[in-house]
Tab-separated table of C-alpha atoms in Angstrom:
chain	number	residue	atom	x	y	z
A	1321	MET	CA	80.424	22.719	26.740
A	1322	GLY	CA	79.084	26.261	27.098
A	1323	ALA	CA	75.666	26.705	28.739
A	1324	ALA	CA	73.851	26.929	25.455
A	1325	MET	CA	75.105	23.351	24.417
A	1326	ARG	CA	74.130	22.074	27.470
A	1327	ARG	CA	70.767	23.289	26.861
A	1328	ILE	CA	70.500	21.723	23.319
A	1329	HIS	CA	71.761	18.288	24.351
A	1330	VAL	CA	68.855	18.672	27.062
A	1331	GLY	CA	66.431	19.302	24.399
A	1332	ASN	CA	67.566	16.623	22.190
A	1333	ALA	CA	67.641	13.874	25.203
A	1334	LEU	CA	63.893	15.281	26.014
A	1335	SER	CA	62.618	15.001	22.627
A	1336	ALA	CA	64.219	11.726	22.117
A	1337	PHE	CA	62.206	10.558	25.507
A	1338	GLY	CA	59.257	11.810	24.298
A	1339	LEU	CA	59.692	9.690	21.057
A	1340	GLY	CA	59.929	6.789	22.992
A	1341	PHE	CA	57.357	7.505	25.546
A	1342	THR	CA	54.474	7.538	23.250
A	1343	VAL	CA	55.334	6.284	19.404
A	1344	PRO	CA	55.651	2.588	20.779
A	1345	PHE	CA	52.102	2.624	22.153
A	1346	LEU	CA	50.185	4.340	19.379
A	1347	TYR	CA	48.960	1.313	17.600
A	1348	VAL	CA	47.799	-0.326	20.718
A	1349	TYR	CA	45.886	2.940	21.658
A	1350	VAL	CA	44.209	3.604	18.617
A	1351	ALA	CA	43.272	0.389	17.701
A	1352	GLN	CA	42.296	-1.324	21.089
A	1353	VAL	CA	41.903	1.330	23.780
A	1354	ARG	CA	39.804	3.632	21.493
A	1355	GLY	CA	38.316	0.623	19.510
A	1356	LEU	CA	39.095	2.222	16.125
A	1357	GLY	CA	40.639	-0.983	14.748
A	1358	SER	CA	43.815	-1.948	12.906
A	1359	MET	CA	43.174	-0.204	9.905
A	1360	THR	CA	42.657	3.524	11.411
A	1361	ALA	CA	45.940	2.520	13.563
A	1362	GLY	CA	47.638	1.446	10.527
A	1363	ILE	CA	46.787	4.634	8.769
A	1364	VAL	CA	47.322	7.013	12.237
A	1365	LEU	CA	51.186	5.096	11.957
A	1366	ALA	CA	51.287	6.253	8.213
A	1367	VAL	CA	50.137	9.677	8.870
A	1368	PHE	CA	52.867	10.276	11.441
A	1369	ALA	CA	55.474	9.189	8.823
A	1370	VAL	CA	53.859	11.116	5.846
A	1371	ALA	CA	53.376	14.311	8.221
A	1372	ALA	CA	57.161	14.360	8.551
A	1373	LEU	CA	57.835	13.946	4.931
A	1374	VAL	CA	55.374	16.984	4.156
A	1375	VAL	CA	57.023	19.602	6.565
A	1376	LEU	CA	60.610	18.890	6.155
A	1377	PRO	CA	61.147	20.546	2.523
A	1378	PHE	CA	59.809	23.730	4.202
A	1379	ALA	CA	61.629	23.384	7.767
A	1380	GLY	CA	64.920	23.869	5.965
A	1381	ARG	CA	64.133	27.331	4.331
A	1382	ALA	CA	62.369	28.084	7.529
A	1383	ILE	CA	65.540	27.515	9.595
A	1384	VAL	CA	67.731	29.441	7.222
A	1385	ARG	CA	65.353	32.706	7.069
A	1386	ARG	CA	63.977	32.805	10.636
A	1387	GLY	CA	67.264	30.585	12.381
A	1388	PRO	CA	66.840	27.290	14.120
A	1389	LEU	CA	65.543	28.568	17.672
A	1390	PRO	CA	61.986	30.251	16.599
A	1391	VAL	CA	61.398	27.304	14.253
A	1392	LEU	CA	62.076	24.485	17.000
A	1393	LEU	CA	60.082	26.335	19.325
A	1394	THR	CA	57.058	26.305	16.911
A	1395	ALA	CA	57.754	22.423	16.494
A	1396	LEU	CA	57.814	21.978	20.200
A	1397	LEU	CA	54.105	24.020	20.611
A	1398	THR	CA	52.892	22.066	17.576
A	1399	ALA	CA	53.825	18.686	19.053
A	1400	SER	CA	52.809	19.803	22.451
A	1401	LEU	CA	49.200	20.386	21.043
A	1402	GLY	CA	49.400	17.103	18.917
A	1403	ALA	CA	49.907	15.167	21.940
A	1404	LEU	CA	47.538	16.705	24.139
A	1405	SER	CA	44.851	16.634	21.576
A	1406	LEU	CA	46.131	12.786	20.936
A	1407	GLY	CA	45.510	11.731	24.698
A	1408	LEU	CA	41.627	13.083	24.481
A	1409	ALA	CA	40.709	12.077	20.782
A	1410	ASN	CA	38.055	9.500	20.436
A	1411	SER	CA	37.027	9.685	16.798
A	1412	ALA	CA	39.183	8.710	14.046
A	1413	THR	CA	39.191	12.225	12.405
A	1414	THR	CA	40.565	13.667	15.682
A	1415	VAL	CA	43.278	11.118	16.090
A	1416	LEU	CA	44.466	11.528	12.572
A	1417	LEU	CA	44.860	15.261	12.864
A	1418	SER	CA	46.336	14.928	16.218
A	1419	ALA	CA	49.131	12.348	15.034
A	1420	ALA	CA	49.863	14.852	12.088
A	1421	ALA	CA	50.615	17.565	14.342
A	1422	LEU	CA	52.568	15.527	16.377
A	1423	GLY	CA	54.659	13.703	13.856
A	1424	ALA	CA	55.267	17.025	12.000
A	1425	GLY	CA	56.650	18.765	15.251
A	1426	GLN	CA	58.889	15.977	16.203
A	1427	ALA	CA	60.207	15.866	12.604
A	1428	VAL	CA	61.034	19.337	12.401
A	1429	MET	CA	62.987	19.252	16.134
A	1430	SER	CA	65.727	17.379	14.763
A	1431	PRO	CA	67.052	19.432	11.850
A	1432	ALA	CA	66.574	22.431	14.090
A	1433	LEU	CA	68.538	21.047	17.182
A	1434	ALA	CA	71.184	19.930	14.725
A	1435	THR	CA	71.711	23.207	13.416
A	1436	MET	CA	71.724	24.542	16.796
A	1437	ILE	CA	74.638	22.274	17.697
A	1438	VAL	CA	76.476	23.557	14.383
A	1439	ASP	CA	76.141	27.099	15.410
A	1440	CYS	CA	77.347	26.222	19.116
A	1441	SER	CA	80.226	24.224	17.944
A	1442	SER	CA	83.637	24.249	15.739
A	1443	ALA	CA	85.261	21.997	13.459
A	1444	ASP	CA	87.293	20.641	16.391
A	1445	THR	CA	84.192	20.056	18.515
A	1446	ARG	CA	81.417	19.124	16.403
A	1447	SER	CA	82.342	15.456	16.159
A	1448	ARG	CA	81.904	15.135	19.929
A	1449	ALA	CA	78.972	17.331	19.951
A	1450	PHE	CA	77.078	15.123	17.629
A	1451	ALA	CA	78.577	11.879	19.374
A	1452	THR	CA	77.084	13.203	22.740
A	1453	GLN	CA	73.664	14.222	20.709
A	1454	PHE	CA	73.151	10.602	19.655
A	1455	PHE	CA	74.068	9.101	22.850
A	1456	LEU	CA	71.439	10.983	24.598
A	1457	GLN	CA	69.028	10.517	21.893
A	1458	ASN	CA	69.300	6.572	22.337
A	1459	LEU	CA	69.210	7.173	26.256
A	1460	GLY	CA	66.123	9.224	25.808
A	1461	LEU	CA	64.071	6.605	23.722
A	1462	GLY	CA	65.049	3.682	26.025
A	1463	VAL	CA	64.270	5.483	29.242
A	1464	GLY	CA	60.975	7.032	27.517
A	1465	GLY	CA	60.052	3.603	26.201
A	1466	LEU	CA	60.723	1.947	29.519
A	1467	ILE	CA	58.552	4.588	31.645
A	1468	GLY	CA	55.677	4.651	29.276
A	1469	GLY	CA	55.537	0.840	29.450
A	1470	HIS	CA	54.849	1.108	32.844
A	1471	ILE	CA	52.290	3.818	32.716
A	1472	VAL	CA	49.952	2.383	30.153
A	1473	ASP	CA	47.363	0.045	30.789
A	1474	THR	CA	45.121	-1.038	28.121
A	1475	SER	CA	41.922	-1.444	30.484
A	1476	ARG	CA	42.178	2.143	31.374
A	1477	ALA	CA	41.871	4.815	28.768
A	1478	SER	CA	42.869	7.453	31.355
A	1479	SER	CA	46.367	5.875	31.596
A	1480	PHE	CA	47.074	6.904	27.882
A	1481	THR	CA	45.726	10.266	28.506
A	1482	LEU	CA	47.799	10.732	31.316
A	1483	LEU	CA	50.889	9.417	29.069
A	1484	PHE	CA	50.257	11.829	26.373
A	1485	SER	CA	49.664	14.541	28.657
A	1486	ILE	CA	52.816	14.171	30.308
A	1487	GLU	CA	54.542	14.256	26.932
A	1488	ALA	CA	52.829	17.693	26.147
A	1489	ALA	CA	53.775	19.424	29.284
A	1490	MET	CA	57.431	17.937	28.600
A	1491	PHE	CA	57.302	19.903	25.280
A	1492	LEU	CA	56.137	22.894	27.013
A	1493	LEU	CA	58.714	22.773	29.537
A	1494	LEU	CA	61.234	22.138	26.731
A	1495	VAL	CA	59.730	25.466	25.181
A	1496	VAL	CA	60.842	27.406	28.438
A	1497	ILE	CA	64.305	25.758	28.555
A	1498	MET	CA	64.964	26.433	25.065
A	1499	SER	CA	63.960	29.917	25.065
A	1500	THR	CA	66.748	30.604	27.343
A	1501	VAL	CA	69.415	29.606	24.533
A	1502	ARG	CA	71.676	32.372	23.376
A	1503	LEU	CA	73.339	31.214	19.862
A	1504	PRO	CA	77.007	32.337	18.856
A	1505	HIS	CA	78.043	32.410	15.182
A	1506	ALA	CA	80.180	29.353	14.802
A	1507	PRO	CA	83.205	29.552	12.109
A	1508	LYS	CA	82.768	27.293	9.128
A	1509	VAL	CA	85.110	24.488	8.310
A	1510	GLU	CA	87.930	25.345	6.097
A	1511	GLY	CA	87.056	24.578	2.388
A	1512	ALA	CA	83.034	24.611	2.586
A	1513	PRO	CA	81.576	26.286	-0.517
A	1514	GLN	CA	80.310	29.845	0.125
A	1515	THR	CA	77.033	30.148	-1.798
A	1516	LYS	CA	74.217	33.087	-1.579
A	1517	GLY	CA	70.681	32.434	-0.971
A	1518	GLY	CA	68.850	28.937	0.114
A	1519	SER	CA	67.275	27.294	-2.666
A	1520	TRP	CA	67.112	23.553	-3.270
A	1521	LYS	CA	68.863	24.159	-6.870
A	1522	GLN	CA	71.842	25.295	-4.973
A	1523	LEU	CA	71.638	22.459	-2.785
A	1524	LEU	CA	71.434	19.731	-5.621
A	1525	GLY	CA	74.479	21.319	-7.321
A	1526	ASN	CA	76.578	20.210	-4.272
A	1527	ARG	CA	77.881	16.989	-5.809
A	1528	ALA	CA	79.468	15.997	-2.455
A	1529	MET	CA	76.372	16.593	-0.338
A	1530	VAL	CA	73.845	14.769	-3.387
A	1531	GLN	CA	76.391	11.861	-3.010
A	1532	LEU	CA	76.423	11.986	0.819
A	1533	SER	CA	72.420	12.226	0.622
A	1534	VAL	CA	72.729	8.833	-1.746
A	1535	LEU	CA	74.712	7.009	0.862
A	1536	GLY	CA	72.646	7.939	3.860
A	1537	PHE	CA	69.395	6.449	2.260
A	1538	VAL	CA	71.281	3.333	1.669
A	1539	LEU	CA	72.449	3.621	5.456
A	1540	PHE	CA	69.178	4.301	6.982
A	1541	PHE	CA	67.262	1.921	4.367
A	1542	ALA	CA	69.927	-1.076	5.181
A	1543	CYS	CA	70.112	-0.570	9.022
A	1544	TYR	CA	67.383	1.636	10.958
A	1545	GLY	CA	64.730	0.653	8.225
A	1546	GLN	CA	65.020	-2.912	8.850
A	1547	PHE	CA	65.128	-3.236	13.146
A	1548	GLU	CA	61.692	-3.388	13.573
A	1549	SER	CA	60.269	-4.722	10.453
A	1550	GLY	CA	62.048	-6.938	8.577
A	1551	LEU	CA	64.996	-7.929	10.581
A	1552	SER	CA	62.788	-8.995	13.764
A	1553	ALA	CA	60.159	-10.822	11.257
A	1554	TYR	CA	63.196	-12.339	9.840
A	1555	GLY	CA	64.362	-13.410	13.321
A	1556	VAL	CA	60.828	-14.535	14.193
A	1557	GLU	CA	60.133	-16.379	11.165
A	1558	ALA	CA	63.602	-18.094	9.967
A	1559	ALA	CA	65.674	-18.231	13.310
A	1560	GLY	CA	62.617	-19.015	15.752
A	1561	ILE	CA	63.470	-15.919	17.873
A	1562	SER	CA	61.478	-15.690	20.887
A	1563	THR	CA	59.788	-12.092	21.509
A	1564	SER	CA	62.010	-12.018	24.786
A	1565	ALA	CA	65.001	-12.716	22.756
A	1566	LEU	CA	64.028	-9.958	20.387
A	1567	GLY	CA	64.023	-7.248	23.102
A	1568	THR	CA	67.218	-8.694	24.280
A	1569	ALA	CA	68.469	-7.917	21.051
A	1570	MET	CA	67.177	-4.462	20.766
A	1571	ALA	CA	68.624	-3.886	24.405
A	1572	ALA	CA	71.991	-5.121	23.056
A	1573	ASN	CA	71.907	-2.408	20.365
A	1574	THR	CA	71.355	0.086	22.797
A	1575	ALA	CA	74.014	-1.153	25.309
A	1576	MET	CA	76.484	-1.229	22.654
A	1577	ILE	CA	76.164	2.208	21.744
A	1578	VAL	CA	76.146	3.361	25.265
A	1579	VAL	CA	79.535	1.637	25.745
A	1580	ALA	CA	81.071	2.099	22.651
A	1581	GLN	CA	80.098	5.596	21.671
A	1582	PHE	CA	82.973	7.696	23.429
A	1583	ALA	CA	85.281	4.842	23.271
A	1584	VAL	CA	85.405	4.646	19.501
A	1585	LEU	CA	85.396	8.673	19.394
A	1586	LYS	CA	89.120	9.597	19.539
A	1587	PHE	CA	89.420	6.669	16.939
A	1588	VAL	CA	86.892	8.214	14.668
A	1589	GLU	CA	88.242	11.981	14.960
A	1590	ARG	CA	91.384	10.839	13.775
A	1591	ARG	CA	90.675	9.073	10.826
A	1592	LYS	CA	89.173	10.082	7.037
A	1593	ARG	CA	85.388	10.257	7.590
A	1594	SER	CA	84.788	8.481	4.225
A	1595	ARG	CA	87.046	5.586	5.409
A	1596	VAL	CA	85.238	5.305	8.864
A	1597	ILE	CA	81.663	5.037	6.859
A	1598	ALA	CA	83.363	2.307	4.482
A	1599	ALA	CA	84.253	0.691	7.886
A	1600	VAL	CA	80.842	0.602	9.101
A	1601	GLY	CA	79.567	-0.588	6.030
A	1602	LEU	CA	81.955	-4.007	6.434
A	1603	ILE	CA	80.950	-4.126	9.853
A	1604	TRP	CA	77.300	-4.505	8.904
A	1605	ALA	CA	78.206	-6.965	6.118
A	1606	VAL	CA	79.659	-9.254	9.015
A	1607	ALA	CA	76.337	-8.477	10.744
A	1608	TRP	CA	74.137	-9.555	7.949
A	1609	LEU	CA	76.289	-12.728	7.800
A	1610	THR	CA	75.980	-13.312	11.329
A	1611	ALA	CA	72.101	-12.926	11.128
A	1612	GLY	CA	72.056	-15.280	8.068
A	1613	TYR	CA	73.995	-17.792	10.257
A	1614	ALA	CA	71.172	-17.490	12.739
A	1615	GLY	CA	68.264	-18.129	10.521
A	1616	LEU	CA	69.786	-20.455	7.845
A	1617	GLY	CA	72.818	-22.305	9.551
A	1618	HIS	CA	70.789	-25.144	11.158
A	1619	GLY	CA	72.694	-24.568	14.428
A	1620	SER	CA	71.197	-25.048	17.972
A	1621	GLN	CA	68.481	-22.637	19.098
A	1622	THR	CA	70.858	-21.465	21.537
A	1623	MET	CA	73.368	-20.656	18.970
A	1624	ALA	CA	71.058	-18.818	16.600
A	1625	THR	CA	69.501	-16.761	19.482
A	1626	ALA	CA	73.161	-15.610	20.363
A	1627	ALA	CA	74.092	-14.892	16.818
A	1628	PHE	CA	70.870	-12.997	16.262
A	1629	ILE	CA	71.758	-10.767	19.618
A	1630	SER	CA	74.978	-10.193	17.929
A	1631	THR	CA	73.672	-9.056	14.905
A	1632	TYR	CA	71.975	-6.047	16.650
A	1633	ALA	CA	75.148	-5.507	18.723
A	1634	LEU	CA	77.183	-5.095	15.663
A	1635	PHE	CA	74.563	-2.582	14.277
A	1636	GLY	CA	75.337	-0.675	17.231
A	1637	LEU	CA	78.704	-0.613	16.549
A	1638	GLY	CA	78.538	0.734	13.367
A	1639	GLU	CA	75.945	3.324	14.669
A	1640	SER	CA	78.440	4.668	17.374
A	1641	MET	CA	80.984	5.388	14.291
A	1642	LEU	CA	78.374	7.139	12.319
A	1643	SER	CA	77.144	9.386	14.757
A	1644	PRO	CA	80.393	11.515	15.049
A	1645	THR	CA	80.773	11.429	11.202
A	1646	ILE	CA	77.702	11.981	9.226
A	1647	ALA	CA	75.810	14.746	11.158
A	1648	PRO	CA	79.052	16.821	11.157
A	1649	LEU	CA	80.011	16.182	7.587
A	1650	VAL	CA	76.534	17.471	6.520
A	1651	ALA	CA	77.167	20.806	8.677
A	1652	ASP	CA	80.710	21.063	6.806
A	1653	LEU	CA	79.380	20.629	3.345
A	1654	ALA	CA	76.799	23.453	4.001
A	1655	PRO	CA	77.795	26.713	2.831
A	1656	SER	CA	77.835	29.768	5.467
A	1657	GLY	CA	74.009	30.200	6.685
A	1658	MET	CA	72.564	27.197	5.064
A	1659	ALA	CA	73.369	24.253	7.731
A	1660	GLY	CA	69.241	24.423	8.662
A	1661	GLN	CA	68.390	23.621	5.076
A	1662	TYR	CA	71.099	20.916	4.372
A	1663	ASN	CA	70.080	19.324	7.993
A	1664	SER	CA	66.454	19.281	6.898
A	1665	ALA	CA	67.481	17.757	3.410
A	1666	PHE	CA	69.375	15.053	5.278
A	1667	ALA	CA	66.553	14.461	7.763
A	1668	LEU	CA	64.315	13.952	4.628
A	1669	VAL	CA	66.338	11.686	3.159
A	1670	LYS	CA	66.526	9.555	6.510
A	1671	GLN	CA	62.387	9.922	6.807
A	1672	LEU	CA	62.218	8.091	3.157
A	1673	ALA	CA	64.402	5.183	3.992
A	1674	LEU	CA	62.467	4.660	6.890
A	1675	ALA	CA	59.308	4.793	5.230
A	1676	VAL	CA	60.778	2.615	2.197
A	1677	GLY	CA	62.628	0.186	4.431
A	1678	PRO	CA	59.908	-1.700	6.407
A	1679	ALA	CA	57.707	-1.903	3.426
A	1680	VAL	CA	60.614	-3.547	1.421
A	1681	GLY	CA	62.085	-5.530	4.124
A	1682	GLY	CA	59.410	-6.707	6.186
A	1683	PRO	CA	57.716	-8.962	3.413
A	1684	MET	CA	61.185	-10.152	2.717
A	1685	GLY	CA	62.507	-10.781	5.868
A	1686	ALA	CA	58.911	-12.780	6.841
A	1687	SER	CA	58.942	-15.014	3.879
A	1688	LEU	CA	62.039	-14.669	1.450
A	1689	HIS	CA	64.938	-15.494	3.891
A	1690	GLY	CA	67.882	-15.975	2.018
A	1691	PRO	CA	67.257	-13.238	-0.648
A	1692	TYR	CA	66.662	-11.227	2.144
A	1693	ILE	CA	70.147	-11.848	3.743
A	1694	VAL	CA	72.032	-11.586	0.479
A	1695	THR	CA	70.041	-8.248	-0.599
A	1696	PHE	CA	71.065	-6.267	2.517
A	1697	LEU	CA	74.766	-7.904	2.693
A	1698	LEU	CA	74.995	-6.390	-0.897
A	1699	PHE	CA	73.429	-3.146	0.482
A	1700	SER	CA	76.339	-3.089	3.122
A	1701	LEU	CA	79.027	-3.619	0.850
A	1702	GLY	CA	77.423	-1.008	-0.994
A	1703	ILE	CA	77.736	1.673	1.838
A	1704	THR	CA	81.543	0.962	1.553
A	1705	TYR	CA	81.661	1.682	-2.058
A	1706	LEU	CA	79.631	4.825	-1.739
A	1707	ALA	CA	81.803	5.937	1.014
A	1708	ILE	CA	85.091	5.462	-0.821
A	1709	ARG	CA	83.406	7.476	-3.663
A	1710	LEU	CA	82.232	10.076	-1.729
A	1711	GLY	CA	86.083	10.643	-0.128
A	1712	ARG	CA	87.033	11.976	-3.640
A	1713	GLN	CA	84.605	14.477	-3.521
A	1714	LEU	CA	85.776	16.112	-0.261
A	1715	THR	CA	88.440	18.299	0.460
A	1716	PRO	CA	90.795	17.032	2.925
A	1717	VAL	CA	89.850	18.925	5.953
A	1718	GLN	CA	86.199	18.044	5.129
A	1719	ASN	CA	87.026	14.435	4.845
A	1720	GLN	CA	89.434	14.892	8.078
A	1721	PRO	CA	89.088	18.015	10.029
A	1722	SER	CA	91.627	17.266	12.313
A	1723	LEU	CA	94.206	18.184	9.618
A	1724	ALA	CA	93.194	21.884	9.941
A	1725	ARG	CA	94.305	21.542	13.738
A	1726	SER	CA	97.476	19.801	12.924
A	1727	ARG	CA	98.351	22.477	10.144
A	1728	VAL	CA	97.883	25.223	12.726
A	1729	VAL	CA	100.185	23.877	15.386
A	1730	ALA	CA	102.638	22.700	12.594
A	1731	GLN	CA	102.783	26.283	11.356
A	1732	GLY	CA	103.529	27.454	14.791
A	1733	GLY	CA	100.077	29.385	15.393
A	1734	ALA	CA	98.019	29.230	18.466
A	1735	THR	CA	95.539	26.217	18.932
A	1736	PRO	CA	92.025	27.331	17.874
A	1737	GLU	CA	89.929	27.481	20.871
A	1738	PRO	CA	86.342	25.751	20.808
A	1739	VAL	CA	83.501	28.244	20.416
A	1740	ARG	CA	82.117	28.472	24.063
A	1741	ALA	CA	78.300	29.580	24.117
A	1742	GLY	CA	77.092	32.214	26.962
A	1743	ALA	CA	74.174	31.481	28.903
């Protein structure tokens, strides 16, 4: 791992830390601490998501034209300004504008950092780099939420001002760190189409990318879009899960990712990506069946709680298999120079799924327990079907990058060295 990649991973961890540090407390801060009411708090959360949807289509083109680093630095400064002003805001207007700036800045960080990972990695090292990114993001989210929860005090507005001020300072520190990154020119994966320009029309003309985007929407809709909405509502209403058990289930998800991430990496690297994603669909189908037992199985409360916690752990196993698979595939499908636009497009798909998922799953999970489980069981099986179909659109090397390395060895050539970045 070169010096540039180490700094990029620091950026990933700290940006995730900032997200976990403040976002879980936004509702309480706006509704109770600033006394603006639940309606305004709900609008703030919506603005946070809408701001991401607005800026992501433009972020990709900016990354292609200006490079990922200037875009990342701009996003960090915007997020810092939004965080600081949010901590000082005391009216609905200033809160909404601050939340929009913070949401927009944090949304752009993701594709910019992902593009920097692409630039600092080769086809051989990319899966491991994105697995490390996912590991650090989850670690940052967990640690951020833990520390932030110990800082805030709903009886003292100053504690929230301190919280957002720390986040703003952290983003400024990241500006300094990321300014030292020197990006090399990474080689493209064999078989990726070469296209001039950076228009959305060209992206939509890439059938494999379109199919991957549809698959990505289903993945995020059926998993991440349900974690804190439909699935938690289902657990409380159908399975009688306590709030402490719900917290344990979320911790089990993170713990599974931390434990399994690098354990499954070698297994994933040697398999076809489409088959790995198809396997994740089957694992998540088992997870939804387990959730069905928790709420509809008429077992003891202990068994229901254990089944519900196991559901989140199974989701974590699937996530650890996806992290070294999906993001590198997006990069390998991108024509030369267009990784930023492809990463931004996929981030937009993810954001749409995370917006639609709670809106659909929340009411179903709370009241339509049987149909909820059946619906998302079918979505999980749909992931398997879409993954197999996607595999037919990929070149052999895009589907299994290890083949390129095997061919070089078989022909007696030198094993390609991974690209190393200078300080």
